[in-house]
CSV table of C-alpha atoms and ligand atoms in Angstrom, one decimal:
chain,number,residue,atom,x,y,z
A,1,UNK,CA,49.9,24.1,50.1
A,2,UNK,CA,50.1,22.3,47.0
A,3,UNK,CA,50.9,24.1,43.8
A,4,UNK,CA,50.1,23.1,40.1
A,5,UNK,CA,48.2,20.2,40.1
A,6,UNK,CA,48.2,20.5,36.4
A,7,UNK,CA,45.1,20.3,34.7
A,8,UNK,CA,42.3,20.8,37.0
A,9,UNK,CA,44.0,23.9,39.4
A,10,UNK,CA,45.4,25.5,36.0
A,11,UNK,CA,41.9,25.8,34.8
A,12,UNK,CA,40.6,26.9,38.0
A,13,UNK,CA,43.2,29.4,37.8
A,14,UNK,CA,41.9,30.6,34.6
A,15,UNK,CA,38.9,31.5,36.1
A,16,UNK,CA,40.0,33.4,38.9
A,17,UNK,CA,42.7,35.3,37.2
A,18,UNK,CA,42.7,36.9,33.4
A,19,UNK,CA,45.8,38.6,32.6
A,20,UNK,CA,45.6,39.6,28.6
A,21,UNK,CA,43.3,40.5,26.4
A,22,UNK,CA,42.8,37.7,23.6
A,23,UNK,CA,39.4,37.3,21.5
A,24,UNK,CA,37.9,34.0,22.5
A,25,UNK,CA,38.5,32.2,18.7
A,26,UNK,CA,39.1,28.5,18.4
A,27,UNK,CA,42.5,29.4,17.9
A,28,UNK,CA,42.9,31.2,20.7
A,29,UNK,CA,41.3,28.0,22.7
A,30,UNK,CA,43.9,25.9,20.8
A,31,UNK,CA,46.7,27.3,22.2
A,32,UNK,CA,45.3,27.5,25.3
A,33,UNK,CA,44.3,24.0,26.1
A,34,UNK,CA,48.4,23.0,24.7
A,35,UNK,CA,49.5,25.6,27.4
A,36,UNK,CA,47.7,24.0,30.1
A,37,UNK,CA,49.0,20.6,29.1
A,38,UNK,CA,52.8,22.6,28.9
A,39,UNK,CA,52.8,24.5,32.3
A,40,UNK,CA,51.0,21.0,33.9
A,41,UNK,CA,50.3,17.8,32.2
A,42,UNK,CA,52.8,14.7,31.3
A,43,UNK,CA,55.5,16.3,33.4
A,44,UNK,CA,57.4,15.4,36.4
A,45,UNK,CA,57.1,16.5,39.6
A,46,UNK,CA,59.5,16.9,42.7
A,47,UNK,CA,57.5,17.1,46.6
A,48,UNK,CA,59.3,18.6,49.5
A,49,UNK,CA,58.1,18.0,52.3
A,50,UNK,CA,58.2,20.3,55.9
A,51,UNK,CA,56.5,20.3,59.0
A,52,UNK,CA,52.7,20.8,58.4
A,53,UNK,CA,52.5,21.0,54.8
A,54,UNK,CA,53.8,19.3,51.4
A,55,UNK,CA,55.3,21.6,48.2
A,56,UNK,CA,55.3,20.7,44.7
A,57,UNK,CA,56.8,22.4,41.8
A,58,UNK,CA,56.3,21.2,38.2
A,59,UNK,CA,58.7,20.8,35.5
A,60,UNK,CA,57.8,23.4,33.3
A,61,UNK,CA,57.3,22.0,29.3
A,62,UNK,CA,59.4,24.9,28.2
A,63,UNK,CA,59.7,23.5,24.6
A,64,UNK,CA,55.9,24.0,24.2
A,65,UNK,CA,55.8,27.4,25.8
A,66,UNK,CA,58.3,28.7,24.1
A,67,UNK,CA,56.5,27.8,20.2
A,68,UNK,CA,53.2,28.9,22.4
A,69,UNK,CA,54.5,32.5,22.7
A,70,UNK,CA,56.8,33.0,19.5
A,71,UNK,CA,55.4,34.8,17.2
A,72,UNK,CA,55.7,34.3,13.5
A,73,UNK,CA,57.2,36.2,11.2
A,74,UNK,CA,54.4,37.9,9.5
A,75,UNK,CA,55.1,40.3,6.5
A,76,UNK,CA,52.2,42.4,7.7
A,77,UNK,CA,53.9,43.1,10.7
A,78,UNK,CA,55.6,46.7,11.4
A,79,UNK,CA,58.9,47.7,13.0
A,80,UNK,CA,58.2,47.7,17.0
A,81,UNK,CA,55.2,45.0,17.4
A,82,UNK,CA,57.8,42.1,17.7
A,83,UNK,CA,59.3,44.0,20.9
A,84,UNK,CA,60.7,47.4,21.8
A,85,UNK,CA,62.6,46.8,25.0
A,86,UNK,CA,64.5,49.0,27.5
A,87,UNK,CA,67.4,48.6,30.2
A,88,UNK,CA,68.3,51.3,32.7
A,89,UNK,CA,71.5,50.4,33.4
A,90,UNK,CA,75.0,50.9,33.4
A,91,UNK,CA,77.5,53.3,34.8
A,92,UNK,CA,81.1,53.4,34.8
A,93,UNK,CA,82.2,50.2,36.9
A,94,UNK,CA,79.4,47.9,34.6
A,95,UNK,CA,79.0,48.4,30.5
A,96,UNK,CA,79.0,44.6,30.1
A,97,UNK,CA,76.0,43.7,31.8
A,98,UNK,CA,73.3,46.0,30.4
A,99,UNK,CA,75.0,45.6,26.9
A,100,UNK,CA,74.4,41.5,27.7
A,101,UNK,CA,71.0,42.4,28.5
A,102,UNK,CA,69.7,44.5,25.6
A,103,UNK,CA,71.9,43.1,23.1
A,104,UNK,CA,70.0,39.4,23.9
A,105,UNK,CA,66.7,41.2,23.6
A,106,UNK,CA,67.5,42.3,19.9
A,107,UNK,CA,69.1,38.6,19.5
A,108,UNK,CA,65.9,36.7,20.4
A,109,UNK,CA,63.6,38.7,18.0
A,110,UNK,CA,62.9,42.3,19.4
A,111,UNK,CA,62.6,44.6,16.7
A,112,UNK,CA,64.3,47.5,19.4
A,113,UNK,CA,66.4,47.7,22.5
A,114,UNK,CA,67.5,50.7,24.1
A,115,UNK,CA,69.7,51.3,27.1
A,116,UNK,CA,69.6,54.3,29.4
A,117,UNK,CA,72.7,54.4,31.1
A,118,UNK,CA,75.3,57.4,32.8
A,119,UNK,CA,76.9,59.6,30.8
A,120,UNK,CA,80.4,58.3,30.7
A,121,UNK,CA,78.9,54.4,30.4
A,122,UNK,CA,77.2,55.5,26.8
A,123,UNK,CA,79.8,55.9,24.6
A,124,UNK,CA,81.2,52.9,25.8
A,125,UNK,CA,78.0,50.9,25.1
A,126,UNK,CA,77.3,52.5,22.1
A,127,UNK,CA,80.9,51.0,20.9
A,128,UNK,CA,79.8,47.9,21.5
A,129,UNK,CA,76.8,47.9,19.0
A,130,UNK,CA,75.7,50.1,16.7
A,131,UNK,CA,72.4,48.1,17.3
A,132,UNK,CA,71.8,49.8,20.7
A,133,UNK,CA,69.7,52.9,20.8
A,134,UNK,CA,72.1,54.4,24.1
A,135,UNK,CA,70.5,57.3,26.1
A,136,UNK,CA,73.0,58.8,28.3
A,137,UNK,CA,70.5,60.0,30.9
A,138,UNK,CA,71.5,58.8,34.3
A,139,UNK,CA,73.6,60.6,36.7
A,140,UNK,CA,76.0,59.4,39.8
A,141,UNK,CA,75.8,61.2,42.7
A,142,UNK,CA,79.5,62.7,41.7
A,143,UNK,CA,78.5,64.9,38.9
A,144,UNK,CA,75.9,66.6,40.7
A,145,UNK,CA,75.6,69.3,42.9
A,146,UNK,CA,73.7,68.9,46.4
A,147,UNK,CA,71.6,72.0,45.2
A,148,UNK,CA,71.2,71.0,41.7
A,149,UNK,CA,69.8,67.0,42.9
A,150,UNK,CA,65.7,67.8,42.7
A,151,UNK,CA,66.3,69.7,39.3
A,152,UNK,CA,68.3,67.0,37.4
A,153,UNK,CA,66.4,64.4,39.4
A,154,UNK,CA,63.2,65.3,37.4
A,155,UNK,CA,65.0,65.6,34.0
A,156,UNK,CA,66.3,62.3,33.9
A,157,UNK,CA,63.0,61.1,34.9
A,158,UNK,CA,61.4,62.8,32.2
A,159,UNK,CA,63.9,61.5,29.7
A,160,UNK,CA,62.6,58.3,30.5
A,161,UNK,CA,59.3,58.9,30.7
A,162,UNK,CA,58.9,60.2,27.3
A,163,UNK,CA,59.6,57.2,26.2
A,164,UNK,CA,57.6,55.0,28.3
A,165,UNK,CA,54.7,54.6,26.8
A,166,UNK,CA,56.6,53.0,23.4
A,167,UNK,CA,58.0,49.7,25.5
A,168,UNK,CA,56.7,46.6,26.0
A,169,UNK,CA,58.8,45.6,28.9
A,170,UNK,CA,61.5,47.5,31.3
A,171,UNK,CA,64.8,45.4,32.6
A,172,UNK,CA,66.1,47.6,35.4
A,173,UNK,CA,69.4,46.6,37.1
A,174,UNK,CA,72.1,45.4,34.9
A,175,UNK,CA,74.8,46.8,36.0
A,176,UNK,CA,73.2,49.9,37.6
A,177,UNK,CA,75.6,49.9,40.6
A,178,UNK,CA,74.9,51.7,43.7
A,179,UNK,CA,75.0,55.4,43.8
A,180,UNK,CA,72.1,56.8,45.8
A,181,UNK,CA,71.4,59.3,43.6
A,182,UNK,CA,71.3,57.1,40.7
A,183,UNK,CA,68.9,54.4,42.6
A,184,UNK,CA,66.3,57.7,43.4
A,185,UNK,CA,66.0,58.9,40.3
A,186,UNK,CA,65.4,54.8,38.9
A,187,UNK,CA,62.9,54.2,41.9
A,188,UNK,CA,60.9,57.5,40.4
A,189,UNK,CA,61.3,55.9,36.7
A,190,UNK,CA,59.8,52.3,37.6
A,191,UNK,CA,57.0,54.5,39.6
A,192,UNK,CA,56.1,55.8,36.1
A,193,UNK,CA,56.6,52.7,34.4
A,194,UNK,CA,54.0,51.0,36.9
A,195,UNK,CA,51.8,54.2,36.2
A,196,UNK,CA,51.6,53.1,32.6
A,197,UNK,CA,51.3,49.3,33.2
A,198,UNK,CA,54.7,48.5,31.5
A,199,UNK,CA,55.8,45.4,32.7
A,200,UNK,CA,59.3,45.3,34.9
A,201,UNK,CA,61.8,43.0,34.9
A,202,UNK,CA,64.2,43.5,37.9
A,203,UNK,CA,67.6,41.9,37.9
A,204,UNK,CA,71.1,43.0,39.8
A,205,UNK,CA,71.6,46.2,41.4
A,206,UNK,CA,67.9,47.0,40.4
A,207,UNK,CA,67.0,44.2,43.3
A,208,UNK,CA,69.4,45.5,45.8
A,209,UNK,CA,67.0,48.9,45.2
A,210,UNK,CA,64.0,46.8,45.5
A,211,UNK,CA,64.8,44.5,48.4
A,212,UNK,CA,65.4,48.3,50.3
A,213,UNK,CA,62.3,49.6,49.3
A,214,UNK,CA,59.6,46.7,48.7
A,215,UNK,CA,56.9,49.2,48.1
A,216,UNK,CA,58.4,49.8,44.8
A,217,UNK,CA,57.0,46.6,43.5
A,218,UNK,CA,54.5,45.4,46.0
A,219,UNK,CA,51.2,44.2,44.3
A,220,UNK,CA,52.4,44.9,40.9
A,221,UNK,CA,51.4,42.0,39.1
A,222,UNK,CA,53.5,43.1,36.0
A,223,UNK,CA,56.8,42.8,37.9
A,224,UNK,CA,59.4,40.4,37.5
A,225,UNK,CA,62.4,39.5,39.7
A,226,UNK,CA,65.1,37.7,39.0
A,227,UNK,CA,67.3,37.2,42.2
A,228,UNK,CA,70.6,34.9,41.8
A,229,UNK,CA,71.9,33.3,44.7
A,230,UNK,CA,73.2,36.3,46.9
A,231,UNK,CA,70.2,38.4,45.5
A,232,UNK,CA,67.7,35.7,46.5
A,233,UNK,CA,69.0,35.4,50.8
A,234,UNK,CA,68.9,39.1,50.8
A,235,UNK,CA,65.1,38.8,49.8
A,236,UNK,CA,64.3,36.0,51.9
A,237,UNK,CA,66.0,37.9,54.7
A,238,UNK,CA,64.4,40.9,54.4
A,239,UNK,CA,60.7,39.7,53.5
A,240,UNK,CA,60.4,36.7,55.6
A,241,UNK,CA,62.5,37.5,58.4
A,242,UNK,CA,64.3,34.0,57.9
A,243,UNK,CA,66.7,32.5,56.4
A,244,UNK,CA,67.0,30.5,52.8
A,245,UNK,CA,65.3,27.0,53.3
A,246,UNK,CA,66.3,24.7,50.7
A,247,UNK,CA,64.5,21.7,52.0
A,248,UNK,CA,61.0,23.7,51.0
A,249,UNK,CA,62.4,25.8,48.2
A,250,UNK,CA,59.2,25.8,46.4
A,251,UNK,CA,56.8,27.1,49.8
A,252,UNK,CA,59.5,29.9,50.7
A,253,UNK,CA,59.6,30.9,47.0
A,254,UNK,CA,55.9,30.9,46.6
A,255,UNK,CA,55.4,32.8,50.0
A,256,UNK,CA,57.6,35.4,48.9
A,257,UNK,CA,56.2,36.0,45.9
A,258,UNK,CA,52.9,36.0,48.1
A,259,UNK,CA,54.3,38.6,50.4
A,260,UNK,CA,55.6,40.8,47.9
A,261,UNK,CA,51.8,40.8,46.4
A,262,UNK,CA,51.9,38.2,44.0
A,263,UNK,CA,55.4,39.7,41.8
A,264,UNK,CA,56.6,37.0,39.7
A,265,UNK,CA,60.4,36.0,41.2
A,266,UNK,CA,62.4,33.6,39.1
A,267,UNK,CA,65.4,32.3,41.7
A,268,UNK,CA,68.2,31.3,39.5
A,269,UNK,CA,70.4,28.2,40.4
A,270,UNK,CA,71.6,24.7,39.0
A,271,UNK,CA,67.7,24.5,38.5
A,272,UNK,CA,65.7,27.7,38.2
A,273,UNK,CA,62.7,27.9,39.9
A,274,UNK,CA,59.7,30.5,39.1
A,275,UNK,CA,56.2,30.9,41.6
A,276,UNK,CA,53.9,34.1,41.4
A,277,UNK,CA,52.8,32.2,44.6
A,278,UNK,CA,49.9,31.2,43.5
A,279,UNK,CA,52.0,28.3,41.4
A,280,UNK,CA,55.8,27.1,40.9
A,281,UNK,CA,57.2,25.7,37.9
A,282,UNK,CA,61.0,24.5,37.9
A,283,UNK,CA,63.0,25.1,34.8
A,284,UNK,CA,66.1,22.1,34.8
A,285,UNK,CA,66.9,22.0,31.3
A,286,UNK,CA,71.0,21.4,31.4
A,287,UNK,CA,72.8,24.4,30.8
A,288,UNK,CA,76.5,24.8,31.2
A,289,UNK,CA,79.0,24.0,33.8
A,290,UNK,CA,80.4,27.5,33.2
A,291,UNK,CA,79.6,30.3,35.7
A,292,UNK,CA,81.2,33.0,34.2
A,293,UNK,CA,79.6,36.2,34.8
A,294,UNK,CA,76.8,38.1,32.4
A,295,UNK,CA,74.7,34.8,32.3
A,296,UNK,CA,71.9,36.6,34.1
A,297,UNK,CA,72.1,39.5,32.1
A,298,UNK,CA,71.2,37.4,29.0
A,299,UNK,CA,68.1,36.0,31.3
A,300,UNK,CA,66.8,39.3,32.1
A,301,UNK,CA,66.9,40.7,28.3
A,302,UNK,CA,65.2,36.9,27.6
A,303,UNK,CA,62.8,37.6,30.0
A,304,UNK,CA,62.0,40.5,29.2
A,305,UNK,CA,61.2,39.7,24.9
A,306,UNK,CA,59.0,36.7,25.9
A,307,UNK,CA,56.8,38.3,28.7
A,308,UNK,CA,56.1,41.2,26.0
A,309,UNK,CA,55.5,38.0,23.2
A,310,UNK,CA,53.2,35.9,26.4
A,311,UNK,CA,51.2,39.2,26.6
A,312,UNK,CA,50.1,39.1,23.0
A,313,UNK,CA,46.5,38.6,21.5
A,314,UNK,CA,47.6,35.0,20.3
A,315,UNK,CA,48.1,33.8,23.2
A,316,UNK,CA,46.0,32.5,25.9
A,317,UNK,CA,44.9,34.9,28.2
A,318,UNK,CA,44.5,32.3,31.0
A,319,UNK,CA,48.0,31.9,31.6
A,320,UNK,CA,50.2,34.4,33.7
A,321,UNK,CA,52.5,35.8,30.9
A,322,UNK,CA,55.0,36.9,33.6
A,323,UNK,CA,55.1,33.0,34.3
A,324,UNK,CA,55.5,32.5,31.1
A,325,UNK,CA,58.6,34.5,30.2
A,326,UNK,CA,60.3,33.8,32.9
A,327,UNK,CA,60.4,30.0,31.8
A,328,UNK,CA,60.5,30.7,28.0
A,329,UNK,CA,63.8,32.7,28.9
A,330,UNK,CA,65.4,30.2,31.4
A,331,UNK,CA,64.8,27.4,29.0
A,332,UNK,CA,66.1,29.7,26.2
A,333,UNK,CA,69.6,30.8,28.1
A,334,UNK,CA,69.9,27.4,29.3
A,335,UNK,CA,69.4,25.9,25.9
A,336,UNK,CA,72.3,28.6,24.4
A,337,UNK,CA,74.5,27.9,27.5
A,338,UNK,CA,75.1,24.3,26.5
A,339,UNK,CA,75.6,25.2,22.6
A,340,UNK,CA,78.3,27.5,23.4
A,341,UNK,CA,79.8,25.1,26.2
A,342,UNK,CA,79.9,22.1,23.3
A,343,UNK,CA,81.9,24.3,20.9
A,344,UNK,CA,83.9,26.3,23.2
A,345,UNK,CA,84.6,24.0,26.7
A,346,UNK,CA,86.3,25.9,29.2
A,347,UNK,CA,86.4,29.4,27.6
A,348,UNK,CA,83.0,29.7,27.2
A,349,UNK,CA,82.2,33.4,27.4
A,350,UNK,CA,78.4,35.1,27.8
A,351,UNK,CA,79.2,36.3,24.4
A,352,UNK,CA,79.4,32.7,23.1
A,353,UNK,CA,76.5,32.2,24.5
A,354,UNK,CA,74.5,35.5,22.7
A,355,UNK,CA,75.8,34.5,19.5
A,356,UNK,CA,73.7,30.3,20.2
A,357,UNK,CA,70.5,32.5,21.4
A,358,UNK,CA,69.1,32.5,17.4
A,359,UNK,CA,70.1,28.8,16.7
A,360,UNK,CA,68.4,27.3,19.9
A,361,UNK,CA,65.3,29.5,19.5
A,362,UNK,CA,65.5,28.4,15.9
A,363,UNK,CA,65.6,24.3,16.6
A,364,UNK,CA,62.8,24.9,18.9
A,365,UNK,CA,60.6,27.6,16.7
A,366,UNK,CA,62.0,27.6,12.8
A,367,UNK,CA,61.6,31.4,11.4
A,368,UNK,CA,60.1,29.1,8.4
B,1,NPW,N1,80.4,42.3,32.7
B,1,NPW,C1,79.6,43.1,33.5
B,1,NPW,O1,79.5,44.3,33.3
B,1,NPW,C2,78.8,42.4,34.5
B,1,NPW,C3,78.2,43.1,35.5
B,1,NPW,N2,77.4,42.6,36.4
B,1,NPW,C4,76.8,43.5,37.4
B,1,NPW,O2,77.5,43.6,38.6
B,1,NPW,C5,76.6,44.1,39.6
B,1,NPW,C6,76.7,43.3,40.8
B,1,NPW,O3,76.2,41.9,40.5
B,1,NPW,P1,76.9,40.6,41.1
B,1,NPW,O4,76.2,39.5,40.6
B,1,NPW,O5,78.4,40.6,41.0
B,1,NPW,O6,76.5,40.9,42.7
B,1,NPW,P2,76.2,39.9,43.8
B,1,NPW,O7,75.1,39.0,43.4
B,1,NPW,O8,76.0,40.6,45.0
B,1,NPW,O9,77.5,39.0,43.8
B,1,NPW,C7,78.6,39.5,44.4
B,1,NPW,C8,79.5,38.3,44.9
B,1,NPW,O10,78.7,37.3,45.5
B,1,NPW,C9,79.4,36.1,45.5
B,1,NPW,N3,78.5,35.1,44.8
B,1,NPW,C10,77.9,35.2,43.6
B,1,NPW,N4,77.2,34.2,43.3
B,1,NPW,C11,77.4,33.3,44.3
B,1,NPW,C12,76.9,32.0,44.5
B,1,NPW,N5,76.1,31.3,43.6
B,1,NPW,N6,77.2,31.4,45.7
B,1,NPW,C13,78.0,32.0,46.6
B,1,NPW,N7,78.5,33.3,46.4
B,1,NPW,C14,78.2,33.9,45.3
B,1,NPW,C15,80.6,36.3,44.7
B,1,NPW,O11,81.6,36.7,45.7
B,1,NPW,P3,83.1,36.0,45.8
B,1,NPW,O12,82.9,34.5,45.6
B,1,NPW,O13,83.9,36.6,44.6
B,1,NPW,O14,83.6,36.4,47.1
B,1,NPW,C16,80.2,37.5,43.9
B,1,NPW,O15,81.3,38.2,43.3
B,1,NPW,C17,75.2,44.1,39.0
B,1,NPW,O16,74.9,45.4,38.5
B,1,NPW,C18,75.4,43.2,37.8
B,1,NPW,O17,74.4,43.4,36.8
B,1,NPW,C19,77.1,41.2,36.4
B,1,NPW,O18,75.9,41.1,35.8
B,1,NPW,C20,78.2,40.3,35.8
B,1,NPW,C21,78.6,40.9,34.5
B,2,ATP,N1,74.7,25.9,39.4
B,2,ATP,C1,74.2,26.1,38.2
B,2,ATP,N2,74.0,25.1,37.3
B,2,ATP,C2,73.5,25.2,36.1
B,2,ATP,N3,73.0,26.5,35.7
B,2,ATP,C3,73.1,27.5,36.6
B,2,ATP,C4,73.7,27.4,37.9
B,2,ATP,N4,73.6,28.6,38.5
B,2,ATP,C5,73.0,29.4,37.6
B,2,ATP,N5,72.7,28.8,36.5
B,2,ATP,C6,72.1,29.3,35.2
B,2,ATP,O1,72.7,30.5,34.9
B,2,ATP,C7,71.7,31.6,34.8
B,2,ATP,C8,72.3,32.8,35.5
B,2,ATP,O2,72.3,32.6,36.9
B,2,ATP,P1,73.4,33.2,37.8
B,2,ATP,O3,73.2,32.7,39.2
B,2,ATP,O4,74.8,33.1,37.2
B,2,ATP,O5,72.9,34.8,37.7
B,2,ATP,P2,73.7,36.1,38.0
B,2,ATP,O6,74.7,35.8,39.2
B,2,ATP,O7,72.7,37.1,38.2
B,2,ATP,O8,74.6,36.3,36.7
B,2,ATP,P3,75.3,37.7,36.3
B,2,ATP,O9,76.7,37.3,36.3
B,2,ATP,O10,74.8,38.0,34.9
B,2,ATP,O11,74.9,38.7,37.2
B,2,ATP,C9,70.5,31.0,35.5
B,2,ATP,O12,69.3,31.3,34.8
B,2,ATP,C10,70.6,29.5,35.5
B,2,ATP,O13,69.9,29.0,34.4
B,3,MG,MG1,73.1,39.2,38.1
């Protein structure tokens, strides 16, 4: 199989697949024909080759996506249409990771960002930003009793639910953790959130829920994943029945988003690689020798903001916007990554790297 031939398979994809909802205006054709050329043309390409069949994946132009899917700052504009985003996660091991996530939402340009967390992980959360809207909702297995479970199980549920229908994207995983209470009541909450067509990133201990229960996601076209390394083998494992085969990266990660009914996955790694199956785009802008921990917490937040943004009236509607944030967000991180790393060397933190988030999207799309 070969996957994005550039031009001529990204406008046959066009026709075969519409995934917003924009007016047909010559502006509207404008940006489409540059986001053809930026997901395909001029770039380079890498072939790996396996018995029976050759893989491409295509250098995505993430410069051009990104101003693609930015919007401007419009006066007109009212608090909420920029991007109202919300993580479920966070309980009493992880307050980091969903705080990483939400707080790089709000960083990149989302007018809102709210965490639903546990209990005891809210105030905690809350301390770290007065920014945050913090719903202490969730609950671990060991504050609730066996015969209380289906009761509170529905209230927390609901307590999500009434909110759903306000956000443009979900992030759920972020340092969720494992409880198996906990992972119920969030399998029920991304069953409403596919009921109302919100779009779903899933990242951490949200993909050790997934990988368990595929059905969760299956043939939602509005669902993200974004497996790092261990995350990514546990997939492969469990979808494929193989093993990770780096020599045809781009075919395994394009059948597994096949299998999985064409989900979006974006596998994270010295390069990051994205396929919805149908096509796989590499992201290799150079980041930051620094691997210390949270870095995919800023990515799923990223992701998150500029699939909401790729889903906009403005922009082409012949493009899969899922696709399109998850490159928009790599680039972004990767982009921030080596600002803080040029300042700060070898104690570059993730919170370095928030604080670069506004200047690199601001070199790439000035506010004005
Ligand atoms: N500040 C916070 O609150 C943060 C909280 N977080 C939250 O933690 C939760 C669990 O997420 P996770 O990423 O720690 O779990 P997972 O992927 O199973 O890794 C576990 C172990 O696998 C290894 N390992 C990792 N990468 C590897 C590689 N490339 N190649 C080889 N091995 C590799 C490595 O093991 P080690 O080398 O230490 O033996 C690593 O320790 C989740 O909710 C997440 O959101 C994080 O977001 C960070 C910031
Ligand atoms: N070897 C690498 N070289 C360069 N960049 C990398 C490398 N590995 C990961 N990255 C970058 O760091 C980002 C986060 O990937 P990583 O594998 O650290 O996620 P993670 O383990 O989920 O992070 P977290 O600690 O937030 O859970 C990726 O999007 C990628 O751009
Ligand atoms: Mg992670």
């Amino acid at each position: 199989m070969l996957v994005n031939h550039g031009m001529n398979q990204l406008t046959s994809l066009s026709i075969a697949r519409s995934y917003s909802f924009a007016p047909s205006t010559a502006a509207v054709l404008r940006r489409q024909s540059f986001l053809i050329r930026a997901l395909g043309g001029g770039s380079h390409s890498k072939f790996h080759s396996t018995a029976g069949s050759t893989m491409q994946e295509t250098e995505a132009d993430a410069v051009s996506i990104l101003r693609g899917i930015t919007p401007t700052l419009d006066p007109n504009r009212h608090k909420g249409q920029a991007g109202k985003i919300a993580v479920i996660g966070g309980c009493r091991e992880y307050t980091g990771a969903p705080y990483f996530a939400a707080i790089s939402a709000l960083k990149i340009g989302a007018d809102l960002s709210h965490v639903f967390c546990t209990k005891d992980a809210a105030p905690v959360i809350k301390s770290y930003s007065p920014e945050l809207i913090v719903h202490p909702v969730l609950e671990e297995s060991y504050s609730v009793r066996e015969e209380e479970r289906k009761q509170v199980s529905a209230k927390v549920v609901a307590e999500v639910d009434k909110w759903m229908e306000r956000f443009d994207c979900l992030v759920v995983g972020p340092g969720l953790g494992r409880d198996p209470f906990l992972l119920d009541c969030v399998s029920e909450i991304i069953k409403q959130g596919r009921h109302s067509n919100v779009p779903i990133v899933v990242d951490g201990d949200g993909l050790f829920l997934v990988t368990n229960s595929l059905d969760l996601v299956h043939g939602y076209p509005l669902a993200v994943l974004t497996p790092n390394v261990n995350e990514y083998k546990r997939l492969v494992q469990k979808v494929l029945k193989c093993e990770v085969d780096d020599a045809d990266a781009p075919g395994q990660l394009a059948s597994l988003a096949k299998q999985i009914g064409g989900v979006t996955i974006l596998r994270k790694g010295r390069s990051d690689l994205i396929s919805d199956g149908d096509i796989v785009n590499s992201v290799s802008i150079y980041g930051s020798p620094r691997r210390c921990g949270g870095q995919g917490d800023i990515l799923s937040g990223s992701v998150a903001v500029f699939l909401s943004w790729a889903r906009q009236p403005f922009v082409a509607a012949d493009r899969n916007p899922t696709v399109l944030g998850c490159i928009a967000g790599s680039a972004l991180l990767r982009k921030a990554a080596s600002l803080a790393f040029e300042t700060r060397k070898r104690s570059t933190l993730t919170t370095d790297i928030i604080e670069c988030l506004g200047r690199s999207l601001e070199d790439i799309c000035p506010a004005c």
